[in-house]
Each structure stands twice: as C-alpha cells, then as structure tokens.
C-alpha cells in the first residue's frame, strides 16, 4: 500500500500518455495520491479533463498561469510530493532533464525538485537507441534517477523494438518498491569516497589514475536513495553530483583524508576511490623546464596516507560498517582477503581492473564480496546495479544488528 504517499506525475507528449489515467487510478487504488502536471504535447494525447477526473484534483499545465501559480507554484508543486514520476518520459524531456533546461512547467518542476524521481521512458526504438538518448539516460542514472522500462514490442509508428512505455501496473510496482526501500537507511550517516586523486608534480602536471568515479558516485546515490544522510568525498571526475548527496570535491589523497575525517562520525563508509599510493616528494612551485640534452631528474616519491586504513583504526570514530574495494590484476580474491585484514575493514569488494575488463572507466563491474565468513561472487552488473545491491546488503546488515 502507498499509505497516502504523494506522487507528482508528469505526463509528457508521447502516444503512451493515453495509459496515464490508468496509472493515476492504480496509484489511488493502492492508497496513494497522484497530482498531475501535463505538458502541452502531453495534452495532445490525453485530456486534462480525463486526468482531473481520475485524480480528483486540478491538472497543472501552465508555468505562467496566475491562478495556478498563486494556488500551487511550480516550486511548491515539486516539493509537495514524496516522489516524482515522469510517464511517459519522452526523448525530449529526458534531454531537458539531463541538460537542466526549464522552459515549461514540467521541466521547471523537475529542475526545482529535491525529491526522488522515477522515469518511464517511451519513444521510437531509433530515438531510444540514439547515442544522445543513451548518454542522457546515463547522466540521469548517475544522478540517482531511477528508470522503469522501456519494454520491447510493436510501436505505434509501426516499427518493432525497445521503446514501449512500461505498463501502468509495472510502473506502480516500481513506485511501491521505491517506497519499500526508500526509508531503510533513514537516520544513518554514510561516507563514500570516489574517483582518482591528483598528486601535483608542478603547477601543470600531476600523477593520477584512470578512475572515472562512476562506481563510487553510484554507491553514494544508492545509499542516499535509501534515506542515508550521505557525504561523497570525490577526487576530480566528470560525474554529476548525485541527488540528495553532500559532495565535497578534493584533489589529493591528503585533501581526501582531511575531508573524510571531517565527515565522521558515520555508520557506513565505502572507500571506492582509487587513491594514489604515492605523491611527488617535492611539488615544484613553477613549471619544471626541460633542459635540452640533459636527462630528466629522477622523481622522489613519498607515501600517501591510507584513508581506508586510517578509518579502520579510528577508535571510537571508526565507521560502524567499513567497506573497501580491492583493485587487482591477478589473484583477485586472495589479494582482497589479505587487504581486508591489513586495512581493518569489514567487507572488501574485489574487482579485476586488468585493462581488458574495462572496469576502470567502464559502465559495468564484476565484484566479489569478501567478508570474515567467505566470498560471494556477484554476476557482471552495471555499476548502478552493483551500487543498489551493495546498498541493499548494507541495509540488511544494519537491520539485522539493530
Ligand atoms: O571509478 P570507476 O572508473 O568507476 O572505477 C571503479 C574502481 C575500479 C576505481 C573501483 O571499483 C575500485 O576498485 N576502487 C578502489 C581502487 C583502489 O585504489 O584499490 P586498492 O586495491 O589500491 O585500494 C584498496 C582500498 O584502499 C580501496 O578501498 C581504496 O579506496 C583504499 N585506499 C587505497 C590507498 C590509499 N592511499 N587510501 C585508501 O583509502
């Protein structure tokens, strides 16, 4: 049951909009309250009157309507909900969301909202497969926006393929499952590290690695989606900030350690960052010059602090559940088992980072969860799915020990 949960349903302009009165009806039947924003294009496929009749409420469609704005402004509309659902989510609206555009009531409410969002994409198969749409989808996923569907099947345009909107019943299941999981980590504080660190050689050069931050950011998004008050300490990456997460951006391992220590206490800490183990012993204050005919001077290195090990030895400030990653190129599980003990953490997620695996920078990951009781081999999953599975496992563990 949805227990009076308030759902802001944004109906965009696709043929699948004709299914949304049924979705509104199902939400009401399950005990929720649906309030509807209808885009101008959405109004070509379903009438405001139909949606108003099934929701028992005004249907909002105009950003510049004096009556609507004074009655329920776009900011209030977007905040006065427990969840925002976009169905159908057209290619156009997904692109606007990814780019942060706000030129009508729907896109403005989506930009203004601080609430979780589920999208149910629906479009022609070529539009769905277009690199632009797939790129936008990844951007939205990385921000913690969930996706239900699309499905494969015959399309209204006569083509066949992926792009049909999920059925209203399936969207309702996604909504219900969101509310079942969304409060499991409420009252818990989580700290996540992500991305590489940059260790300065001189003002223009640095030592770094290939971490993109995709895995760490997805973990922060998944923990926040379950209600944890989440701080993400990230090295330099191009990843967007996940929704509902406090993001602290740092450059070096030493900056990352300071930010992590300042974020304590935490119930959960996940160290997914690829922290540089060493840094140049002397950072030149001016750009180092190449002297013609002379060999480059050898570079002396100092060891960086180990953040995971420091958190593991933090006494009464040690996070209750401390999780590390092990990036290995051979004897993956054996090395991870040793690392778990030497770093004093509870779990280690071991992943193979040999170049042919594409783990660094890629969208998928194969991890092995190593704890004191043994090893659990997870199948190859998207990094978002790894993050959700890990968050679920964390919630189960904390629930069992409560
Ligand atoms: O960012 P992506 O492109 O998505 O790639 C994800 C990932 C491969 C970076 C990620 O899944 C991963 O494996 N992160 C850990 C990378 C790493 O540095 O592994 P390690 O085996 O060298 O370190 C072991 C653990 O100690 C890690 O939790 C690491 O964060 C931590 N560590 C290491 C060194 C250090 N100075 N401080 C640390 O906290």
Short mmCIF file of C-alpha atoms and ligand atoms in Angstrom, two decimals:
data_model
loop_
_atom_site.label_atom_id
_atom_site.label_comp_id
_atom_site.label_asym_id
_atom_site.label_seq_id
_atom_site.Cartn_x
_atom_site.Cartn_y
_atom_site.Cartn_z
CA UNK A 1 0.00 0.00 0.00
CA UNK A 2 1.11 3.55 -0.65
CA UNK A 3 -0.19 4.97 2.67
CA UNK A 4 -1.21 8.41 1.36
CA UNK A 5 2.17 8.93 -0.32
CA UNK A 6 2.01 11.96 -2.64
CA UNK A 7 3.13 11.31 -6.19
CA UNK A 8 3.69 14.10 -8.67
CA UNK A 9 3.04 12.53 -12.07
CA UNK A 10 4.49 14.40 -15.04
CA UNK A 11 2.85 13.38 -18.30
CA UNK A 12 4.87 14.29 -21.40
CA UNK A 13 3.93 14.14 -25.07
CA UNK A 14 4.02 10.58 -26.32
CA UNK A 15 1.32 8.21 -27.50
CA UNK A 16 1.78 6.24 -24.24
CA UNK A 17 0.26 9.23 -22.40
CA UNK A 18 -3.12 7.59 -23.08
CA UNK A 19 -2.17 4.97 -20.44
CA UNK A 20 -1.64 7.52 -17.66
CA UNK A 21 -5.28 7.78 -16.45
CA UNK A 22 -4.96 4.06 -15.67
CA UNK A 23 -1.71 4.74 -13.76
CA UNK A 24 -3.43 7.51 -11.76
CA UNK A 25 -6.30 5.13 -10.99
CA UNK A 26 -3.90 2.39 -9.82
CA UNK A 27 -1.98 4.83 -7.60
CA UNK A 28 -5.27 5.88 -5.97
CA UNK A 29 -6.39 2.27 -5.57
CA UNK A 30 -3.08 1.46 -3.86
CA UNK A 31 -3.70 4.25 -1.32
CA UNK A 32 -1.53 6.98 -2.87
CA UNK A 33 -2.40 10.47 -4.07
CA UNK A 34 -1.46 11.48 -7.61
CA UNK A 35 -1.16 15.11 -8.67
CA UNK A 36 -0.61 15.64 -12.38
CA UNK A 37 1.44 18.03 -14.49
CA UNK A 38 0.58 17.71 -18.18
CA UNK A 39 2.91 19.14 -20.83
CA UNK A 40 1.49 20.95 -23.84
CA UNK A 41 2.44 17.96 -26.08
CA UNK A 42 1.04 15.50 -23.50
CA UNK A 43 -2.29 17.32 -23.83
CA UNK A 44 -2.40 16.16 -27.48
CA UNK A 45 -2.69 12.54 -26.32
CA UNK A 46 -4.74 12.71 -23.12
CA UNK A 47 -7.10 15.43 -21.97
CA UNK A 48 -6.70 17.42 -18.75
CA UNK A 49 -10.35 16.62 -18.05
CA UNK A 50 -9.73 12.84 -18.03
CA UNK A 51 -6.71 13.18 -15.73
CA UNK A 52 -8.56 15.61 -13.44
CA UNK A 53 -11.48 13.18 -13.18
CA UNK A 54 -9.33 10.21 -12.17
CA UNK A 55 -7.02 12.16 -9.84
CA UNK A 56 -9.84 14.23 -8.32
CA UNK A 57 -7.51 17.26 -8.48
CA UNK A 58 -6.57 20.15 -10.76
CA UNK A 59 -4.27 19.20 -13.60
CA UNK A 60 -1.38 21.66 -13.82
CA UNK A 61 -0.14 22.63 -17.24
CA UNK A 62 0.87 26.27 -17.31
CA UNK A 63 4.04 27.80 -15.87
CA UNK A 64 2.66 31.28 -16.38
CA UNK A 65 -0.90 30.82 -15.18
CA UNK A 66 -1.61 33.36 -12.47
CA UNK A 67 -4.30 31.15 -10.95
CA UNK A 68 -2.20 28.00 -10.92
CA UNK A 69 0.98 29.75 -9.76
CA UNK A 70 -0.78 31.54 -6.90
CA UNK A 71 -2.68 28.41 -5.97
CA UNK A 72 0.28 25.99 -6.22
CA UNK A 73 3.55 27.45 -7.61
CA UNK A 74 5.96 25.25 -9.53
CA UNK A 75 8.40 25.12 -6.62
CA UNK A 76 5.70 24.05 -4.19
CA UNK A 77 4.31 21.53 -6.70
CA UNK A 78 7.72 19.88 -6.98
CA UNK A 79 8.41 19.89 -3.26
CA UNK A 80 4.94 18.95 -2.07
CA UNK A 81 5.42 15.34 -3.19
CA UNK A 82 7.14 12.27 -1.83
CA UNK A 83 8.12 11.09 -5.29
CA UNK A 84 8.11 12.48 -8.83
CA UNK A 85 7.19 10.08 -11.65
CA UNK A 86 7.65 11.02 -15.30
CA UNK A 87 5.47 8.85 -17.57
CA UNK A 88 5.84 8.83 -20.45
CA UNK A 89 9.37 10.26 -20.31
CA UNK A 90 9.96 11.34 -23.90
CA UNK A 91 13.40 11.71 -25.51
CA UNK A 92 12.85 15.46 -25.45
CA UNK A 93 12.01 15.67 -21.74
CA UNK A 94 14.91 13.34 -20.84
CA UNK A 95 17.26 15.63 -22.80
CA UNK A 96 15.90 18.67 -20.98
CA UNK A 97 16.34 16.95 -17.62
CA UNK A 98 19.92 15.95 -18.46
CA UNK A 99 20.77 19.46 -19.62
CA UNK A 100 18.92 21.22 -16.78
CA UNK A 101 16.60 23.14 -19.11
CA UNK A 102 13.46 24.70 -17.69
CA UNK A 103 11.14 26.21 -20.29
CA UNK A 104 7.75 24.88 -19.22
CA UNK A 105 6.02 23.79 -16.02
CA UNK A 106 7.15 20.13 -16.27
CA UNK A 107 10.85 20.84 -16.87
CA UNK A 108 10.86 23.66 -14.32
CA UNK A 109 9.33 21.44 -11.63
CA UNK A 110 11.89 18.73 -12.46
CA UNK A 111 14.77 21.18 -12.12
CA UNK A 112 13.38 22.62 -8.89
CA UNK A 113 12.59 19.37 -7.17
CA UNK A 114 14.61 17.95 -4.30
CA UNK A 115 12.58 14.74 -4.35
CA UNK A 116 13.48 11.36 -5.86
CA UNK A 117 12.46 10.85 -9.47
CA UNK A 118 11.43 7.75 -11.45
CA UNK A 119 11.16 7.96 -15.24
CA UNK A 120 9.23 5.61 -17.53
CA UNK A 121 10.77 6.28 -20.96
CA UNK A 122 8.66 5.84 -24.10
CA UNK A 123 9.76 6.61 -27.62
CA UNK A 124 10.51 5.16 -31.05
CA UNK A 125 13.23 2.47 -30.99
CA UNK A 126 15.70 4.57 -33.03
CA UNK A 127 15.23 7.51 -30.70
CA UNK A 128 15.78 5.21 -27.68
CA UNK A 129 18.94 3.72 -29.18
CA UNK A 130 20.33 7.07 -30.31
CA UNK A 131 23.65 7.82 -28.56
CA UNK A 132 22.25 11.17 -27.40
CA UNK A 133 19.33 9.49 -25.57
CA UNK A 134 21.59 6.78 -24.11
CA UNK A 135 24.03 9.46 -22.94
CA UNK A 136 21.18 11.40 -21.32
CA UNK A 137 19.94 8.22 -19.64
CA UNK A 138 23.40 7.60 -18.15
CA UNK A 139 23.57 11.17 -16.91
CA UNK A 140 20.15 10.80 -15.25
CA UNK A 141 21.06 7.40 -13.76
CA UNK A 142 24.27 8.83 -12.35
CA UNK A 143 22.18 11.49 -10.60
CA UNK A 144 20.22 8.74 -8.88
CA UNK A 145 17.14 8.96 -11.12
CA UNK A 146 15.54 5.53 -11.44
CA UNK A 147 14.17 4.10 -14.63
CA UNK A 148 11.30 1.66 -15.21
CA UNK A 149 11.19 0.15 -18.71
CA UNK A 150 11.07 0.72 -21.58
CA UNK A 151 9.88 -2.58 -22.99
CA UNK A 152 10.32 -4.28 -26.32
CA UNK A 153 7.36 -4.64 -28.64
CA UNK A 154 5.30 -3.23 -31.50
CA UNK A 155 5.30 0.54 -31.62
CA UNK A 156 2.55 2.94 -32.55
CA UNK A 157 4.70 4.09 -35.51
CA UNK A 158 4.68 0.57 -36.98
CA UNK A 159 8.26 -0.33 -36.02
CA UNK A 160 9.29 -3.04 -33.57
CA UNK A 161 11.84 -2.75 -30.78
CA UNK A 162 12.73 -1.28 -27.43
CA UNK A 163 10.88 1.88 -26.51
CA UNK A 164 7.35 0.98 -25.35
CA UNK A 165 6.46 2.54 -22.02
CA UNK A 166 6.25 0.06 -19.12
CA UNK A 167 2.66 -0.92 -18.38
CA UNK A 168 0.89 1.14 -15.65
CA UNK A 169 0.90 -1.97 -13.38
CA UNK A 170 4.70 -2.24 -13.71
CA UNK A 171 5.16 1.46 -13.01
CA UNK A 172 3.03 1.03 -9.87
CA UNK A 173 5.27 -1.89 -8.79
CA UNK A 174 8.35 0.34 -9.27
CA UNK A 175 6.68 3.07 -7.16
CA UNK A 176 5.78 0.60 -4.42
CA UNK A 177 9.24 -0.94 -4.43
CA UNK A 178 10.77 2.57 -4.19
CA UNK A 179 8.75 3.32 -1.05
CA UNK A 180 9.57 -0.09 0.46
CA UNK A 181 13.30 0.64 0.20
CA UNK A 182 13.46 4.42 0.48
CA UNK A 183 13.45 4.65 4.26
CA UNK A 184 15.65 1.68 5.14
CA UNK A 185 18.70 3.85 5.91
CA UNK A 186 16.91 6.85 7.37
CA UNK A 187 18.79 8.08 10.46
CA UNK A 188 22.08 6.58 9.20
CA UNK A 189 25.11 8.61 8.12
CA UNK A 190 27.17 7.37 5.18
CA UNK A 191 30.55 8.43 3.84
CA UNK A 192 31.67 7.41 0.34
CA UNK A 193 34.96 8.12 -1.46
CA UNK A 194 35.07 8.14 -5.24
CA UNK A 195 37.27 8.94 -8.23
CA UNK A 196 41.02 9.30 -8.55
CA UNK A 197 43.29 11.67 -6.69
CA UNK A 198 45.65 14.10 -8.41
CA UNK A 199 49.09 14.42 -6.87
CA UNK A 200 50.80 17.57 -8.09
CA UNK A 201 54.27 17.41 -9.65
CA UNK A 202 54.29 21.11 -10.53
CA UNK A 203 51.51 23.66 -11.25
CA UNK A 204 50.53 21.89 -14.50
CA UNK A 205 51.39 18.19 -14.07
CA UNK A 206 50.16 15.53 -11.74
CA UNK A 207 50.16 11.78 -11.00
CA UNK A 208 46.70 10.22 -11.36
CA UNK A 209 44.90 7.04 -12.50
CA UNK A 210 42.02 6.04 -14.76
CA UNK A 211 39.17 6.06 -12.21
CA UNK A 212 36.06 7.80 -13.58
CA UNK A 213 34.14 7.97 -10.31
CA UNK A 214 31.19 6.04 -11.83
CA UNK A 215 31.25 3.27 -9.22
CA UNK A 216 31.72 5.50 -6.16
CA UNK A 217 29.13 8.06 -7.29
CA UNK A 218 26.58 5.29 -7.97
CA UNK A 219 27.13 3.96 -4.43
CA UNK A 220 26.57 7.40 -2.91
CA UNK A 221 23.37 7.78 -4.99
CA UNK A 222 22.08 4.34 -3.91
CA UNK A 223 22.72 4.99 -0.20
CA UNK A 224 21.04 8.41 -0.40
CA UNK A 225 18.07 6.87 -2.24
CA UNK A 226 17.60 4.59 0.77
CA UNK A 227 17.47 7.60 3.08
CA UNK A 228 21.07 7.74 4.39
CA UNK A 229 22.49 11.19 5.06
CA UNK A 230 25.33 10.77 2.59
CA UNK A 231 28.61 12.64 2.14
CA UNK A 232 30.56 11.90 -1.02
CA UNK A 233 34.23 12.87 -0.99
CA UNK A 234 35.28 12.84 -4.61
CA UNK A 235 38.54 13.34 -6.43
CA UNK A 236 38.46 15.12 -9.81
CA UNK A 237 35.80 13.48 -12.07
CA UNK A 238 33.26 14.47 -14.72
CA UNK A 239 30.43 12.72 -12.90
CA UNK A 240 27.39 14.84 -12.00
CA UNK A 241 26.59 15.25 -8.30
CA UNK A 242 24.14 12.51 -7.23
CA UNK A 243 20.75 13.76 -5.99
CA UNK A 244 20.42 14.37 -2.27
CA UNK A 245 24.14 13.85 -1.56
CA UNK A 246 26.54 16.33 0.03
CA UNK A 247 29.52 16.37 -2.34
CA UNK A 248 32.98 17.52 -1.25
CA UNK A 249 35.42 17.80 -4.12
CA UNK A 250 39.11 17.33 -3.41
CA UNK A 251 42.33 16.96 -5.40
CA UNK A 252 44.92 14.98 -3.47
CA UNK A 253 44.95 11.98 -1.12
CA UNK A 254 45.78 14.26 1.78
CA UNK A 255 42.81 16.53 0.97
CA UNK A 256 40.62 13.41 0.72
CA UNK A 257 41.72 12.16 4.13
CA UNK A 258 41.01 15.55 5.75
CA UNK A 259 37.52 15.68 4.18
CA UNK A 260 36.77 12.11 5.30
CA UNK A 261 37.89 12.76 8.87
CA UNK A 262 35.74 15.90 8.96
CA UNK A 263 32.72 13.88 7.77
CA UNK A 264 32.90 11.50 10.75
CA UNK A 265 31.09 10.05 12.63
CA UNK A 266 29.49 7.72 10.08
CA UNK A 267 27.52 4.50 10.40
CA UNK A 268 28.67 3.36 6.97
CA UNK A 269 31.82 4.18 4.99
CA UNK A 270 32.54 2.88 1.49
CA UNK A 271 36.01 3.65 0.09
CA UNK A 272 35.64 3.29 -3.67
CA UNK A 273 38.20 5.95 -4.58
CA UNK A 274 41.37 4.97 -6.40
CA UNK A 275 43.65 6.95 -4.13
CA UNK A 276 47.22 7.44 -5.39
CA UNK A 277 49.54 5.47 -3.15
CA UNK A 278 52.42 7.88 -3.70
CA UNK A 279 52.94 11.57 -4.40
CA UNK A 280 55.94 13.52 -5.61
CA UNK A 281 58.09 14.24 -2.55
CA UNK A 282 58.63 17.84 -3.68
CA UNK A 283 55.95 19.76 -5.54
CA UNK A 284 57.69 22.35 -7.73
CA UNK A 285 56.17 25.80 -7.36
CA UNK A 286 57.00 26.65 -11.01
CA UNK A 287 56.55 24.59 -14.16
CA UNK A 288 59.55 22.28 -14.46
CA UNK A 289 61.60 23.08 -17.56
CA UNK A 290 63.03 20.59 -19.98
CA UNK A 291 66.76 21.25 -20.31
CA UNK A 292 67.94 20.26 -23.84
CA UNK A 293 70.48 17.46 -23.73
CA UNK A 294 70.07 16.65 -20.05
CA UNK A 295 68.37 13.54 -18.67
CA UNK A 296 65.23 14.19 -16.59
CA UNK A 297 65.92 14.25 -12.87
CA UNK A 298 64.59 11.14 -11.08
CA UNK A 299 61.41 11.86 -9.17
CA UNK A 300 61.41 11.04 -5.46
CA UNK A 301 58.07 9.84 -4.09
CA UNK A 302 56.51 9.95 -0.63
CA UNK A 303 53.84 7.53 0.51
CA UNK A 304 50.31 8.94 0.79
CA UNK A 305 48.15 8.33 3.85
CA UNK A 306 45.91 5.28 3.51
CA UNK A 307 42.37 6.60 4.07
CA UNK A 308 40.67 3.21 4.45
CA UNK A 309 43.29 2.02 6.94
CA UNK A 310 43.06 5.32 8.86
CA UNK A 311 39.26 4.97 9.13
CA UNK A 312 39.70 1.33 10.22
CA UNK A 313 41.96 2.44 13.08
CA UNK A 314 39.89 5.47 14.11
CA UNK A 315 38.94 4.01 17.53
CA UNK A 316 35.53 5.19 18.67
CA UNK A 317 35.21 7.21 15.44
CA UNK A 318 35.58 4.09 13.27
CA UNK A 319 32.54 3.83 10.97
CA UNK A 320 30.24 1.03 12.18
CA UNK A 321 30.38 -0.76 8.83
CA UNK A 322 33.61 -0.09 6.94
CA UNK A 323 33.82 -1.26 3.32
CA UNK A 324 36.77 -1.05 0.96
CA UNK A 325 37.41 -2.03 -2.63
CA UNK A 326 40.36 -4.01 -3.90
CA UNK A 327 41.53 -3.21 -7.40
CA UNK A 328 43.54 -6.20 -8.55
CA UNK A 329 45.03 -7.53 -11.77
CA UNK A 330 45.68 -11.08 -10.56
CA UNK A 331 44.81 -13.41 -7.65
CA UNK A 332 41.86 -11.06 -7.20
CA UNK A 333 40.11 -12.76 -4.27
CA UNK A 334 43.26 -13.89 -2.43
CA UNK A 335 44.75 -10.39 -2.55
CA UNK A 336 41.43 -8.89 -1.44
CA UNK A 337 41.28 -11.21 1.56
CA UNK A 338 44.74 -10.04 2.64
CA UNK A 339 43.77 -6.41 2.04
CA UNK A 340 40.64 -6.74 4.19
CA UNK A 341 42.73 -7.84 7.14
CA UNK A 342 45.59 -5.39 6.62
CA UNK A 343 43.25 -2.39 6.24
CA UNK A 344 40.96 -3.30 9.14
CA UNK A 345 37.70 -3.11 7.18
CA UNK A 346 34.62 -5.33 7.44
CA UNK A 347 34.00 -6.04 3.77
CA UNK A 348 36.08 -5.70 0.64
CA UNK A 349 34.61 -5.63 -2.84
CA UNK A 350 37.27 -7.16 -5.05
CA UNK A 351 37.28 -6.21 -8.72
CA UNK A 352 39.60 -7.16 -11.55
CA UNK A 353 40.98 -3.98 -13.12
CA UNK A 354 43.12 -5.59 -15.84
CA UNK A 355 42.77 -3.41 -18.93
CA UNK A 356 40.67 -5.96 -20.88
CA UNK A 357 37.95 -5.92 -18.18
CA UNK A 358 37.12 -2.24 -18.75
CA UNK A 359 36.45 -1.85 -15.01
CA UNK A 360 38.25 1.49 -14.80
CA UNK A 361 36.03 3.98 -16.60
CA UNK A 362 33.51 1.41 -17.90
CA UNK A 363 29.81 1.09 -17.05
CA UNK A 364 29.89 -2.49 -15.72
CA UNK A 365 31.72 -4.30 -12.96
CA UNK A 366 32.19 -7.85 -11.69
CA UNK A 367 32.76 -7.85 -7.94
CA UNK A 368 33.43 -10.45 -5.26
CA UNK A 369 32.24 -9.52 -1.79
CA UNK A 370 34.80 -10.71 0.75
CA UNK A 371 33.94 -10.69 4.45
CA UNK A 372 35.04 -12.62 7.52
CA UNK A 373 32.82 -15.56 6.55
CA UNK A 374 33.99 -16.04 2.97
CA UNK A 375 33.44 -14.86 -0.57
CA UNK A 376 30.30 -14.12 -2.54
CA UNK A 377 30.71 -13.86 -6.32
CA UNK A 378 28.33 -11.36 -7.89
CA UNK A 379 27.46 -11.62 -11.59
CA UNK A 380 28.61 -8.96 -14.03
CA UNK A 381 26.32 -5.98 -13.39
CA UNK A 382 26.11 -2.33 -14.31
CA UNK A 383 27.89 -0.14 -11.76
CA UNK A 384 24.47 1.27 -10.81
CA UNK A 385 23.20 -2.27 -10.12
CA UNK A 386 26.35 -3.10 -8.09
CA UNK A 387 25.66 0.03 -6.04
CA UNK A 388 22.00 -0.88 -5.46
CA UNK A 389 22.89 -4.46 -4.49
CA UNK A 390 25.54 -3.18 -2.09
CA UNK A 391 23.14 -0.64 -0.54
CA UNK A 392 20.56 -3.40 -0.10
CA UNK A 393 23.19 -5.62 1.55
CA UNK A 394 24.26 -2.76 3.85
CA UNK A 395 20.65 -2.08 4.88
CA UNK A 396 20.04 -5.79 5.58
CA UNK A 397 23.17 -5.97 7.75
CA UNK A 398 22.29 -2.87 9.77
CA UNK A 399 18.67 -4.03 10.17
CA UNK A 400 19.88 -7.41 11.45
CA UNK A 401 22.15 -5.80 14.05
CA UNK A 402 19.63 -3.14 15.21
O1 LIG B 1 35.89 4.98 -10.80
P1 LIG B 1 35.49 3.89 -11.79
O2 LIG B 1 36.01 4.17 -13.18
O3 LIG B 1 34.01 3.63 -11.77
O4 LIG B 1 36.22 2.54 -11.36
C1 LIG B 1 35.87 1.93 -10.15
C2 LIG B 1 37.11 1.48 -9.37
C3 LIG B 1 37.85 0.42 -10.17
C4 LIG B 1 38.05 2.65 -9.09
C5 LIG B 1 36.58 0.89 -8.01
O5 LIG B 1 35.68 -0.16 -8.26
C6 LIG B 1 37.72 0.42 -7.13
O6 LIG B 1 38.23 -0.70 -7.24
N1 LIG B 1 38.19 1.30 -6.20
C7 LIG B 1 39.37 1.06 -5.36
C8 LIG B 1 40.61 1.39 -6.16
C9 LIG B 1 41.88 1.18 -5.33
O7 LIG B 1 42.60 2.12 -5.11
O8 LIG B 1 42.05 -0.05 -4.90
P2 LIG B 1 43.33 -0.52 -3.99
O9 LIG B 1 43.27 -2.00 -4.04
O10 LIG B 1 44.57 0.13 -4.44
O11 LIG B 1 42.98 0.01 -2.55
C10 LIG B 1 42.28 -0.77 -1.59
C11 LIG B 1 41.35 0.09 -0.79
O12 LIG B 1 42.10 1.06 -0.04
C12 LIG B 1 40.33 0.88 -1.59
O13 LIG B 1 39.12 0.89 -0.87
C13 LIG B 1 40.93 2.29 -1.66
O14 LIG B 1 39.91 3.30 -1.73
C14 LIG B 1 41.64 2.36 -0.32
N2 LIG B 1 42.84 3.23 -0.32
C15 LIG B 1 43.93 2.93 -1.08
C16 LIG B 1 45.05 3.72 -1.00
C17 LIG B 1 45.04 4.84 -0.14
N3 LIG B 1 46.10 5.64 -0.04
N4 LIG B 1 43.95 5.13 0.58
C18 LIG B 1 42.86 4.34 0.50
O15 LIG B 1 41.83 4.60 1.16
#
